[in-house]
Amino acid sequence: KDPLSKFWAAYKILSDEYDDDMLERCNGNMDIVLIFAGLFSAVNTAFIIAIQLNSIDTTINILKPALTSSKFWMQALAYASLGLNLLAAYGTVMGKQWLSHYKTTRFGCGFLKD
């Protein structure tokens, strides 16, 4: 073998090790983000349900404004945080799909001649 092919063979071994480590690390980090997003959305949804107006309260307070400014902003922030959480979870799923695609196609370009 000539020195150039030895160099590329050594480079392929090192780059494969680096890629495998990077893929494992990123996939594990994205799993943690998905778990956190799921737990946060469950807690946030329970909070949104807890601050909703009861049907009994709305029938009693028909003539009074039921939604004060502080309640409005609390609900708006709760819904915004839920929306951003779902957006983060969507981005994480897209990232995991990209990692899966990268893992399956990284050996598709070029080859080493023995």
Coordinates of N, CA and C in Angstrom, one line a residue:
K1 N 0.8 -1.2 0.0 CA 0.0 0.0 0.0 C 0.9 1.2 0.0
D2 N 0.4 2.2 -0.7 CA 1.2 3.5 -0.7 C 0.8 4.3 0.5
P3 N 1.6 5.3 0.9 CA 1.4 6.1 2.1 C 0.0 6.9 2.1
L4 N -0.4 7.3 0.9 CA -1.7 8.0 0.8 C -2.9 7.1 1.2
S5 N -2.9 5.9 0.7 CA -4.0 5.0 1.1 C -3.9 4.6 2.6
K6 N -2.7 4.5 3.1 CA -2.6 4.2 4.6 C -3.2 5.4 5.4
F7 N -2.9 6.6 4.9 CA -3.4 7.8 5.6 C -5.0 7.8 5.6
W8 N -5.6 7.5 4.4 CA -7.0 7.6 4.3 C -7.7 6.4 5.0
A9 N -7.0 5.3 5.1 CA -7.5 4.2 5.9 C -7.5 4.5 7.4
A10 N -6.4 5.2 7.9 CA -6.4 5.6 9.3 C -7.4 6.7 9.5
Y11 N -7.6 7.6 8.6 CA -8.5 8.7 8.7 C -9.9 8.1 8.8
K12 N -10.3 7.1 8.0 CA -11.6 6.5 8.0 C -11.9 5.9 9.3
I13 N -10.9 5.2 9.9 CA -11.1 4.5 11.2 C -11.3 5.6 12.3
L14 N -10.5 6.7 12.3 CA -10.7 7.7 13.3 C -12.0 8.5 13.1
S15 N -12.3 8.8 11.9 CA -13.6 9.5 11.6 C -14.8 8.7 12.0
D16 N -14.8 7.4 11.7 CA -15.9 6.5 12.1 C -16.1 6.5 13.6
E17 N -15.0 6.4 14.3 CA -15.0 6.4 15.8 C -15.6 7.7 16.3
Y18 N -15.2 8.8 15.7 CA -15.7 10.1 16.1 C -17.2 10.3 15.8
D19 N -17.6 9.8 14.6 CA -19.0 9.9 14.2 C -19.8 9.0 15.1
D20 N -19.4 7.8 15.4 CA -20.2 7.0 16.3 C -20.4 7.6 17.6
D21 N -19.3 8.2 18.2 CA -19.4 8.8 19.5 C -20.3 10.0 19.4
M22 N -20.2 10.9 18.4 CA -21.1 12.0 18.2 C -22.5 11.6 18.1
L23 N -22.8 10.6 17.3 CA -24.2 10.1 17.1 C -24.8 9.6 18.4
E24 N -24.0 8.9 19.1 CA -24.5 8.3 20.4 C -24.7 9.5 21.4
R25 N -23.8 10.4 21.5 CA -24.0 11.5 22.4 C -25.2 12.4 22.1
C26 N -25.3 12.8 20.8 CA -26.4 13.6 20.4 C -27.7 12.9 20.5
N27 N -27.8 11.7 20.2 CA -29.0 10.9 20.3 C -29.5 10.8 21.8
G28 N -28.5 10.6 22.7 CA -28.8 10.5 24.1 C -29.3 11.9 24.7
N29 N -28.6 13.0 24.2 CA -29.1 14.3 24.6 C -30.5 14.6 24.1
M30 N -30.8 14.2 22.9 CA -32.1 14.5 22.4 C -33.2 13.6 23.1
D31 N -32.8 12.4 23.6 CA -33.7 11.6 24.4 C -34.1 12.3 25.7
I32 N -33.0 12.9 26.3 CA -33.3 13.7 27.5 C -34.2 14.9 27.3
V33 N -34.0 15.6 26.2 CA -34.8 16.7 25.9 C -36.3 16.3 25.6
L34 N -36.5 15.1 25.0 CA -37.8 14.6 24.8 C -38.5 14.2 26.1
I35 N -37.8 13.6 26.9 CA -38.3 13.2 28.2 C -38.7 14.5 29.0
F36 N -37.8 15.5 29.1 CA -38.1 16.7 29.8 C -39.3 17.4 29.1
A37 N -39.4 17.5 27.8 CA -40.5 18.1 27.1 C -41.8 17.4 27.4
G38 N -41.8 16.1 27.5 CA -43.0 15.4 27.8 C -43.5 15.6 29.2
L39 N -42.6 15.6 30.2 CA -42.9 15.9 31.6 C -43.4 17.3 31.7
F40 N -42.7 18.3 31.1 CA -43.1 19.7 31.2 C -44.5 19.9 30.6
S41 N -44.7 19.3 29.5 CA -46.0 19.5 28.8 C -47.2 18.9 29.7
A42 N -46.9 17.8 30.3 CA -47.9 17.2 31.2 C -48.2 18.1 32.4
V43 N -47.2 18.6 33.0 CA -47.4 19.5 34.2 C -48.0 20.8 33.7
N44 N -47.6 21.3 32.6 CA -48.2 22.6 32.1 C -49.6 22.4 31.7
T45 N -50.0 21.3 31.1 CA -51.4 21.0 30.8 C -52.2 20.9 32.0
A46 N -51.7 20.2 33.0 CA -52.4 20.1 34.3 C -52.6 21.5 34.9
F47 N -51.6 22.4 34.8 CA -51.8 23.7 35.3 C -52.8 24.5 34.5
I48 N -52.8 24.4 33.2 CA -53.8 25.1 32.4 C -55.2 24.6 32.7
I49 N -55.4 23.3 32.9 CA -56.7 22.8 33.3 C -57.1 23.3 34.7
A50 N -56.2 23.5 35.6 CA -56.5 23.9 36.9 C -56.9 25.4 37.0
I51 N -56.4 26.2 36.0 CA -56.7 27.6 36.1 C -57.9 28.0 35.2
Q52 N -58.5 27.0 34.5 CA -59.7 27.2 33.7 C -60.8 27.6 34.6
L53 N -61.8 28.3 34.0 CA -63.0 28.7 34.8 C -63.9 27.5 34.8
N54 N -64.5 27.3 36.0 CA -65.5 26.2 36.1 C -66.8 26.7 35.4
S55 N -67.6 25.7 35.0 CA -68.9 26.1 34.4 C -69.9 26.7 35.4
I56 N -69.8 26.3 36.7 CA -70.6 26.8 37.7 C -70.2 28.3 38.0
D57 N -68.9 28.6 38.0 CA -68.5 29.9 38.2 C -68.9 30.9 37.1
T58 N -68.9 30.4 35.9 CA -69.3 31.2 34.7 C -70.8 31.5 34.7
T59 N -71.6 30.5 35.2 CA -73.0 30.8 35.2 C -73.4 31.7 36.4
I60 N -72.6 31.7 37.5 CA -72.9 32.6 38.6 C -72.4 34.0 38.2
N61 N -71.3 34.1 37.5 CA -70.7 35.4 37.3 C -71.0 35.9 35.8
I62 N -72.1 35.6 35.3 CA -72.4 36.0 33.9 C -72.3 37.5 33.7
L63 N -72.8 38.2 34.7 CA -72.8 39.7 34.5 C -71.5 40.3 34.8
K64 N -70.7 39.7 35.6 CA -69.4 40.2 36.0 C -68.3 39.7 35.0
P65 N -67.3 40.5 34.7 CA -66.3 40.0 33.8 C -65.5 38.9 34.6
A66 N -65.5 37.7 34.0 CA -64.9 36.6 34.7 C -63.3 36.5 34.5
L67 N -62.8 37.2 33.5 CA -61.4 37.1 33.2 C -60.8 38.4 33.5
T68 N -60.0 38.5 34.6 CA -59.3 39.7 34.9 C -58.0 39.7 34.1
S69 N -57.3 40.8 34.2 CA -56.1 41.0 33.4 C -55.0 40.0 33.9
S70 N -54.9 39.8 35.2 CA -53.9 38.9 35.7 C -54.2 37.5 35.2
K71 N -55.5 37.1 35.3 CA -55.8 35.7 34.8 C -55.6 35.6 33.3
F72 N -55.9 36.6 32.6 CA -55.6 36.6 31.1 C -54.1 36.3 30.8
W73 N -53.3 37.1 31.5 CA -51.8 37.0 31.2 C -51.3 35.6 31.7
M74 N -51.8 35.1 32.8 CA -51.4 33.8 33.3 C -51.8 32.7 32.3
Q75 N -53.0 32.8 31.8 CA -53.4 31.8 30.8 C -52.6 32.0 29.5
A76 N -52.4 33.2 29.1 CA -51.6 33.5 27.9 C -50.2 32.9 28.0
L77 N -49.5 33.1 29.1 CA -48.2 32.6 29.3 C -48.2 31.1 29.4
A78 N -49.2 30.5 30.0 CA -49.3 29.1 30.1 C -49.4 28.4 28.7
Y79 N -50.3 29.0 27.9 CA -50.5 28.5 26.6 C -49.2 28.7 25.7
A80 N -48.6 29.9 25.9 CA -47.4 30.2 25.1 C -46.3 29.2 25.5
S81 N -46.1 28.9 26.8 CA -45.1 28.0 27.2 C -45.4 26.6 26.7
L82 N -46.6 26.2 26.7 CA -47.0 24.9 26.1 C -46.7 24.8 24.6
G83 N -47.0 25.9 23.9 CA -46.7 25.9 22.5 C -45.3 25.9 22.2
L84 N -44.5 26.6 22.9 CA -43.0 26.6 22.7 C -42.4 25.2 23.1
N85 N -43.0 24.6 24.1 CA -42.5 23.3 24.5 C -42.8 22.3 23.4
L86 N -44.0 22.3 22.8 CA -44.3 21.4 21.7 C -43.4 21.7 20.5
L87 N -43.1 23.0 20.3 CA -42.2 23.3 19.2 C -40.8 22.8 19.4
A88 N -40.3 22.8 20.7 CA -39.0 22.2 21.0 C -39.0 20.7 20.9
A89 N -40.1 20.1 21.3 CA -40.2 18.6 21.1 C -40.2 18.3 19.6
Y90 N -40.9 19.1 18.8 CA -40.9 18.8 17.3 C -39.5 19.0 16.7
G91 N -38.8 20.0 17.2 CA -37.4 20.2 16.7 C -36.5 19.1 17.1
T92 N -36.8 18.5 18.3 CA -36.0 17.4 18.8 C -36.2 16.2 18.0
V93 N -37.5 15.9 17.6 CA -37.8 14.7 16.8 C -37.2 14.9 15.4
M94 N -37.3 16.1 14.9 CA -36.7 16.3 13.6 C -35.1 16.1 13.6
G95 N -34.5 16.5 14.7 CA -33.1 16.3 14.9 C -32.8 14.8 15.0
K96 N -33.6 14.1 15.7 CA -33.4 12.6 15.8 C -33.5 11.9 14.5
Q97 N -34.5 12.4 13.7 CA -34.7 11.8 12.4 C -33.5 12.2 11.5
W98 N -32.9 13.4 11.6 CA -31.7 13.7 10.8 C -30.5 12.8 11.2
L99 N -30.4 12.6 12.6 CA -29.3 11.8 13.0 C -29.4 10.3 12.5
S100 N -30.7 9.9 12.4 CA -30.9 8.5 11.9 C -30.6 8.5 10.4
H101 N -31.0 9.5 9.7 CA -30.7 9.6 8.3 C -29.2 9.7 8.0
Y102 N -28.5 10.5 8.8 CA -27.0 10.6 8.7 C -26.3 9.3 9.0
K103 N -26.8 8.6 10.0 CA -26.2 7.3 10.4 C -26.3 6.3 9.2
T104 N -27.4 6.3 8.5 CA -27.6 5.3 7.5 C -27.0 5.7 6.2
T105 N -26.7 7.0 6.0 CA -26.2 7.4 4.7 C -24.7 7.9 4.7
R106 N -24.1 7.8 5.9 CA -22.7 8.4 5.9 C -21.7 7.5 5.2
F107 N -22.0 6.3 4.9 CA -21.0 5.5 4.1 C -21.4 5.4 2.7
G108 N -22.4 6.2 2.2 CA -22.9 6.1 0.9 C -22.1 6.8 -0.1
C109 N -21.2 7.7 0.3 CA -20.4 8.5 -0.6 C -19.0 8.1 -0.6
G110 N -18.5 7.6 -1.7 CA -17.1 7.2 -1.9 C -16.8 5.9 -1.2
F111 N -15.7 5.4 -1.5 CA -15.2 4.1 -0.9 C -13.7 4.1 -0.9
L112 N -13.1 3.2 -0.1 CA -11.7 3.0 -0.1 C -11.3 1.8 -0.9
K113 N -10.3 1.9 -1.7 CA -9.9 0.8 -2.5 C -8.8 0.1 -1.7
D114 N -8.9 -1.2 -1.6 CA -7.9 -2.0 -0.8 C -6.7 -2.3 -1.7

